[in-house]
Tab-separated table of C-alpha atoms in Angstrom:
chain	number	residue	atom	x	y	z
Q	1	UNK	CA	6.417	10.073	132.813
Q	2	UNK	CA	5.217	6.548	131.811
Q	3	UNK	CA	2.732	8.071	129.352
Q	4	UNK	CA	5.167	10.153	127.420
Q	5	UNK	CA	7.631	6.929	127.257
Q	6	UNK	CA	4.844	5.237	125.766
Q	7	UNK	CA	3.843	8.285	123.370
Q	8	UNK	CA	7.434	7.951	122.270
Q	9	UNK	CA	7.287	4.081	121.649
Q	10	UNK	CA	4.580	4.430	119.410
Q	11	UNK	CA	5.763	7.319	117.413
Q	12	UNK	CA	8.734	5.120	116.707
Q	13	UNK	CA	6.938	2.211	115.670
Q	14	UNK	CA	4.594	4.342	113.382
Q	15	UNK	CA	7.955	5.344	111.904
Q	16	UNK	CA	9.214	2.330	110.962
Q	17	UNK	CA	5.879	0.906	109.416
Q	18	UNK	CA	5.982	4.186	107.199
Q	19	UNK	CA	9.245	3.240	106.104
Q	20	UNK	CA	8.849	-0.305	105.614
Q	21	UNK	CA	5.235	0.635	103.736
Q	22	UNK	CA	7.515	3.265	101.446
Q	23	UNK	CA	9.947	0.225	100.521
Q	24	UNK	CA	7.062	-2.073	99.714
Q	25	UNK	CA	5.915	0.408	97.409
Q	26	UNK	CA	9.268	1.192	95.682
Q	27	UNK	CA	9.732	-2.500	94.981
Q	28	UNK	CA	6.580	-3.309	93.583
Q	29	UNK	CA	6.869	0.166	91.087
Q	30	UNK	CA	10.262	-2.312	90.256
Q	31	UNK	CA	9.016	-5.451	89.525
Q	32	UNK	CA	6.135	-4.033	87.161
Q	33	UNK	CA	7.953	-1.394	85.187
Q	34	UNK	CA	10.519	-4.486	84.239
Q	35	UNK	CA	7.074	-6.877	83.284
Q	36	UNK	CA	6.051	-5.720	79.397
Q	37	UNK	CA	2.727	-5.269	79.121
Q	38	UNK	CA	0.079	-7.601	77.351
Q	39	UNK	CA	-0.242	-4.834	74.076
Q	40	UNK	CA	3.732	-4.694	73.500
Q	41	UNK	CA	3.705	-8.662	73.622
Q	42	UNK	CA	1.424	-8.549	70.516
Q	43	UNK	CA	3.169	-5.980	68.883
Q	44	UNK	CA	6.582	-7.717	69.165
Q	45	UNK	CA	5.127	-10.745	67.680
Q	46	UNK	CA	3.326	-9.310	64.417
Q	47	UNK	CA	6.175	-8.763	62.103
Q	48	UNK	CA	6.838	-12.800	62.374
Q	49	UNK	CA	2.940	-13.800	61.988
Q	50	UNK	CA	3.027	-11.832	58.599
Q	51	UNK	CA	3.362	-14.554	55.768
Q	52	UNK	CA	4.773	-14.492	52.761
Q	53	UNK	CA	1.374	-13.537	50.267
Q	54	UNK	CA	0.650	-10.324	52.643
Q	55	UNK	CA	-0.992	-7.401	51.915
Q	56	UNK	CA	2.707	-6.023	52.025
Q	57	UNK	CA	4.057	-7.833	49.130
Q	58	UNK	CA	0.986	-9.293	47.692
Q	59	UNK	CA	0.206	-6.341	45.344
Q	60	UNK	CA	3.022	-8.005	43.058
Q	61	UNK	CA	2.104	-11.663	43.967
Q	62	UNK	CA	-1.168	-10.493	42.743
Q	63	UNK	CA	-0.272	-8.718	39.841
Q	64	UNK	CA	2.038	-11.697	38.421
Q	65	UNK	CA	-0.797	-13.992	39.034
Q	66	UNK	CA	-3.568	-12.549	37.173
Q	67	UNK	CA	-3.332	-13.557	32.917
Q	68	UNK	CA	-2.151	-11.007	30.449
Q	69	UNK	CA	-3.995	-9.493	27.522
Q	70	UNK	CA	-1.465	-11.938	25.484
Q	71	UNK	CA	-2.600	-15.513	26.519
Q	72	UNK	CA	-1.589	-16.847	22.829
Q	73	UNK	CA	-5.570	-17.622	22.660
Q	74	UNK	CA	-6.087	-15.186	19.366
Q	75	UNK	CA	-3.108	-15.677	18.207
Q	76	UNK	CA	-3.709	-19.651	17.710
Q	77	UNK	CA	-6.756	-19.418	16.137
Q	78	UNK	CA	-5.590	-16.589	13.982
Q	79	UNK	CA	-2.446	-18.581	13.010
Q	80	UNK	CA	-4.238	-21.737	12.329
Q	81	UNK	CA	-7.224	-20.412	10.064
Q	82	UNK	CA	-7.201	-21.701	6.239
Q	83	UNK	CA	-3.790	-20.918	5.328
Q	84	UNK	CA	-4.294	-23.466	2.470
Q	85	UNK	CA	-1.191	-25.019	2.868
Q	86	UNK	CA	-1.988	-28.023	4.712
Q	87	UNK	CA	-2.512	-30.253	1.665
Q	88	UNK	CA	-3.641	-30.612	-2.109
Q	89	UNK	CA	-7.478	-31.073	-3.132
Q	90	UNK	CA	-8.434	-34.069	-5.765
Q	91	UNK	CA	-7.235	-31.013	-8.850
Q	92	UNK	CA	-3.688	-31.150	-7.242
Q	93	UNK	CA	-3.221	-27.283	-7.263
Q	94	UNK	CA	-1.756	-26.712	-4.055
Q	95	UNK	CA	-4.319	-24.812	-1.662
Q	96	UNK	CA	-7.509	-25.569	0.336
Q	97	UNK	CA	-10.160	-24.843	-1.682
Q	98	UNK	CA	-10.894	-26.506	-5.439
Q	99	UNK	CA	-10.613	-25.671	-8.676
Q	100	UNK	CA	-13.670	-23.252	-10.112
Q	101	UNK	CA	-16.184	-25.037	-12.676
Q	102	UNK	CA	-17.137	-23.023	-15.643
Q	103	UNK	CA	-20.798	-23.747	-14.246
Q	104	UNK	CA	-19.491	-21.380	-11.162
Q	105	UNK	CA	-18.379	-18.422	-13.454
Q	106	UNK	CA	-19.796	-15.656	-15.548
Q	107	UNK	CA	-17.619	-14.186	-18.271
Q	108	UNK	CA	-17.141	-10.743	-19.804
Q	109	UNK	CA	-15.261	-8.886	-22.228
Q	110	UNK	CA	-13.652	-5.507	-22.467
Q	111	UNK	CA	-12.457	-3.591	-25.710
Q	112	UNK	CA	-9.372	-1.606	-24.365
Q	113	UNK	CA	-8.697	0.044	-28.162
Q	114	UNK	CA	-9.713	3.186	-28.481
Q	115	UNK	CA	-12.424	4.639	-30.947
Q	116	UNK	CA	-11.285	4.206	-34.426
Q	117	UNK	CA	-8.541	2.091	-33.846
Q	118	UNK	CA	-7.932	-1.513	-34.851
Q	119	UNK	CA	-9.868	-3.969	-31.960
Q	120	UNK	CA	-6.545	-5.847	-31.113
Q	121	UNK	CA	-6.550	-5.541	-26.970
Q	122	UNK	CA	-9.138	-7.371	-24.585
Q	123	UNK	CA	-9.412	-8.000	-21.263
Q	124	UNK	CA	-11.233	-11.077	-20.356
Q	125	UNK	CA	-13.443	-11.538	-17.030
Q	126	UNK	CA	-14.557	-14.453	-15.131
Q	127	UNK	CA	-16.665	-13.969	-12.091
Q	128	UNK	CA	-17.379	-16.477	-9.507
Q	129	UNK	CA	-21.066	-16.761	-9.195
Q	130	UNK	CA	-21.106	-19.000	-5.986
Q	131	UNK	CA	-19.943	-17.775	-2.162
Q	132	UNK	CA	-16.973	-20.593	-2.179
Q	133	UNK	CA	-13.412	-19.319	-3.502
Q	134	UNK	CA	-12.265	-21.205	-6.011
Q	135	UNK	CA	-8.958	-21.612	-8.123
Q	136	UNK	CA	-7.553	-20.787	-11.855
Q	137	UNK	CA	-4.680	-22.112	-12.770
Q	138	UNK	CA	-1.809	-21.136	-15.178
Q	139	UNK	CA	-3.427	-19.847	-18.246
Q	140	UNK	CA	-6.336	-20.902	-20.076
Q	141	UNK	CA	-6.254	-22.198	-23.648
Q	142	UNK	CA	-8.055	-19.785	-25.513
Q	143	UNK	CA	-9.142	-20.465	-29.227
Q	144	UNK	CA	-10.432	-17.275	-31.347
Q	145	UNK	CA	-12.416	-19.912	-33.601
Q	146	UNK	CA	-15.193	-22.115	-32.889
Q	147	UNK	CA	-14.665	-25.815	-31.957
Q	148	UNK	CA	-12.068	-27.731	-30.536
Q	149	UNK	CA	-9.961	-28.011	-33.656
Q	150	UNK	CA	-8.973	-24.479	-33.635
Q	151	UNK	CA	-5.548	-23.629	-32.615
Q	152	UNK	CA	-4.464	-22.426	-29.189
Q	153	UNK	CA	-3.320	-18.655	-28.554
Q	154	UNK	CA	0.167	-19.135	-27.358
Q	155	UNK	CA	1.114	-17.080	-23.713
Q	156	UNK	CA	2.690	-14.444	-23.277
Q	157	UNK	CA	5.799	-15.955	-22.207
Q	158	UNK	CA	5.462	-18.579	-19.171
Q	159	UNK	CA	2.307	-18.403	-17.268
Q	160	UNK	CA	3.088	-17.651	-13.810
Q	161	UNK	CA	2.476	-20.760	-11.790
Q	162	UNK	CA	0.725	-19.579	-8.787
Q	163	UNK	CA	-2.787	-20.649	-8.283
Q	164	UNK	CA	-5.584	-17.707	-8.770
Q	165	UNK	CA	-7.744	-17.842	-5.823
Q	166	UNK	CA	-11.122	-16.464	-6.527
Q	167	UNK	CA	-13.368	-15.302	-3.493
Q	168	UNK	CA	-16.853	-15.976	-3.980
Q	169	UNK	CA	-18.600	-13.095	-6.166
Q	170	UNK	CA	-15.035	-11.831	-7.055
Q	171	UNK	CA	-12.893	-11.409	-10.179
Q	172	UNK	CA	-10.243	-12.809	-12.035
Q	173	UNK	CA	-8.624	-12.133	-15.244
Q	174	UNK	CA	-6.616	-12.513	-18.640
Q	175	UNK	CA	-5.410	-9.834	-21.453
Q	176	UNK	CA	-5.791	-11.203	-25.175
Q	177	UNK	CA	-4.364	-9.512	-28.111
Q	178	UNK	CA	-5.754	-11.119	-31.158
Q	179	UNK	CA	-4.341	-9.611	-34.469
Q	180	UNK	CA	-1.053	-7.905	-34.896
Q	181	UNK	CA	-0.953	-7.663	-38.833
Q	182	UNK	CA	-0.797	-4.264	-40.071
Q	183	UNK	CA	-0.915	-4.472	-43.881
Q	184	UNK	CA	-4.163	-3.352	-44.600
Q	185	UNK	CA	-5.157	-2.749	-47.841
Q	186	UNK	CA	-7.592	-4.948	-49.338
Q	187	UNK	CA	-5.856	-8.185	-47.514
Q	188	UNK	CA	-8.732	-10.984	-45.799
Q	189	UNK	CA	-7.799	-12.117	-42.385
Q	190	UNK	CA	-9.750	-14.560	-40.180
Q	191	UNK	CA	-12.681	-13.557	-38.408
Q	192	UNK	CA	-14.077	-14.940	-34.958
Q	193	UNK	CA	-17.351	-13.817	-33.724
Q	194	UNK	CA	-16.853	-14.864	-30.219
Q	195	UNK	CA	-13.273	-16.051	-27.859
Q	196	UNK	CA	-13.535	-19.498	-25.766
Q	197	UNK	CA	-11.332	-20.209	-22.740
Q	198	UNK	CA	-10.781	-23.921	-21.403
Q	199	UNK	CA	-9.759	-24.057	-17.916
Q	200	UNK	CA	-6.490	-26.273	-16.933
Q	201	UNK	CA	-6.992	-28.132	-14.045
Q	202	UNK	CA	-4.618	-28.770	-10.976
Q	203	UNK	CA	-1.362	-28.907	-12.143
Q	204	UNK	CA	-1.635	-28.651	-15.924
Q	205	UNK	CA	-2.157	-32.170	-16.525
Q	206	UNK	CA	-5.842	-31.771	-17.597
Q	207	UNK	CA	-8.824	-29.617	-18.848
Q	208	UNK	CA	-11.492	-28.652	-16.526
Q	209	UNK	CA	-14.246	-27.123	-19.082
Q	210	UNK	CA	-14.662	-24.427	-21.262
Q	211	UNK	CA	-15.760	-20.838	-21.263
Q	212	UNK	CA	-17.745	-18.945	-24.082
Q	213	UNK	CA	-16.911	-15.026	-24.360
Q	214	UNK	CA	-18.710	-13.141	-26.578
Q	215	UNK	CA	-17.414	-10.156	-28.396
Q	216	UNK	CA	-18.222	-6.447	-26.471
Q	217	UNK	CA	-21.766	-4.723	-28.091
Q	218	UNK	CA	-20.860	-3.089	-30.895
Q	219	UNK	CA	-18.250	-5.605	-32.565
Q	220	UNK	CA	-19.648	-8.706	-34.577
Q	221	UNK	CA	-16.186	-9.863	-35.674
Q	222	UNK	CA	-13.028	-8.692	-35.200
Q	223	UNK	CA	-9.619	-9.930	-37.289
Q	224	UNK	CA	-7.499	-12.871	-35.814
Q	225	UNK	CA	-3.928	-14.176	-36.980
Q	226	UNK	CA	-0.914	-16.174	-35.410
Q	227	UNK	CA	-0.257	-12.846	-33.659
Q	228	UNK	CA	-2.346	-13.423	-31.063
Q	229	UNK	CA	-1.557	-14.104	-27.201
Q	230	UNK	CA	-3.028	-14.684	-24.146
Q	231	UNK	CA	-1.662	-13.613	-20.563
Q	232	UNK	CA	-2.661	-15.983	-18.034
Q	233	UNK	CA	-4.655	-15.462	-14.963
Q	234	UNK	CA	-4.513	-12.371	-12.908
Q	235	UNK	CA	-5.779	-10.807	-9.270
Q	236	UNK	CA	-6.348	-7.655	-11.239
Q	237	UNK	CA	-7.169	-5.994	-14.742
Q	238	UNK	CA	-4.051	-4.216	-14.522
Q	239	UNK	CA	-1.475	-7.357	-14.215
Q	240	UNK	CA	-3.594	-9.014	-16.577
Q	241	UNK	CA	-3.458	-6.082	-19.454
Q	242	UNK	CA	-0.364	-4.513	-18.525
Q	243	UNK	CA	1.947	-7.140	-20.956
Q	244	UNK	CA	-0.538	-7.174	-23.261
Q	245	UNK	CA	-1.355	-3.459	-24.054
Q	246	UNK	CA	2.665	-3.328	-25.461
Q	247	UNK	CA	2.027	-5.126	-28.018
């Protein structure tokens, strides 16, 4: 009898430690499925670590930082290369560079009448013999006699004002019609043998040397009279001839 009261006893208090073991258990599963856990910490915090430059904007901080093709470098230099208007030289004619010597040119000249016709039409060339440009200006004072004392072919209207820039080993030129008289018969007009052209200097206020253009192969003389005009400097044979060749 004593031994099963004891057998009972101690089934009783094996129940309650499995019951108080069981509560333990269900209160510790509590307290740590409340705790977050060391990973979700860090993973809470990231989005407020991120700064500003990241790599989730910085694709356009990048982009806005790096120079464009257009940094105004070319540009400068381009804009600010010999535009020749940044003052006058000593011959006053408005651009960078000076005014061509006649030692500097080589001269030419062109028959532009036809075979059979009366030589009246010429186209005068200069060409500038060094590498530096150099500058015409207005028209030159041509004579169609030898020496100084001859008179001066009047222009063909006003000569256009603009300085003639020649590049070194180009071309610039002036049309000359020399004789406009168109009696014929056994009438003597003046004969030249050769044109001369002096050059004008900055702005018309003085002579800068003078040119010798002999006549084309084939022509010793040719008839001259008060006819005669000049058109003043040109870029090209056909501004220089085109106001001529009407007359």
């Amino acid at each position: 009898m004593n031994s099963k009261t004891v057998g009972a006893s101690s089934s009783r208090r094996g129940l309650r430690g499995a019951v108080l073991g069981a509560t333990m258990v269900a209160a510790l599963l509590t307290v740590t499925a409340c705790q977050p856990s060391g990973g979700d910490d860090k993973a809470a915090a990231s989005p407020t670590a991120v700064p500003s430059g990241s790599a989730s904007a910085g694709g356009s901080t990048s982009e806005s930082t790096e120079p464009s093709g257009d940094s105004g470098t070319g540009s400068s230099s381009t804009t600010g290369a010999g535009t020749g208007d940044g003052g006058e030289t000593g011959g006053g004619n408005g651009t960078a560079y000076a005014d061509c010597e006649v030692t500097g040119l080589n001269t030419a000249v062109e028959l532009q009448d036809g075979s059979g016709e009366t030589p009246r039409h010429f186209l005068l060339t200069v060409t500038n013999s060094t590498r530096t440009p150099c500058v015409l200006n207005d028209a030159p004072q041509v004579r169609l006699k030898a020496g100084n004392d001859a008179p001066i072919v009047d222009t063909l209207g006003e000569p256009d004002t603009e300085p003639v820039v020649v590049e070194g080993g180009g071309k610039a030129y002036a049309g000359l019609y020399v004789f406009g008289n168109d009696e014929g018969g056994e009438a003597e007009y003046d004969q030249s043998d050769r044109f001369t052209a002096t050059l004008v200097a900055g702005e018309g206020t003085e002579l800068s040397g003078t040119l010798v253009f002999d006549l084309p192969d084939g022509l010793d003389t040719v008839s001259v009279d008060d006819a005669a005009r000049v058109n003043g400097w040109a870029g090209t044979e056909g501004l220089a001839m085109r106001p001529i060749i009407q007359l």
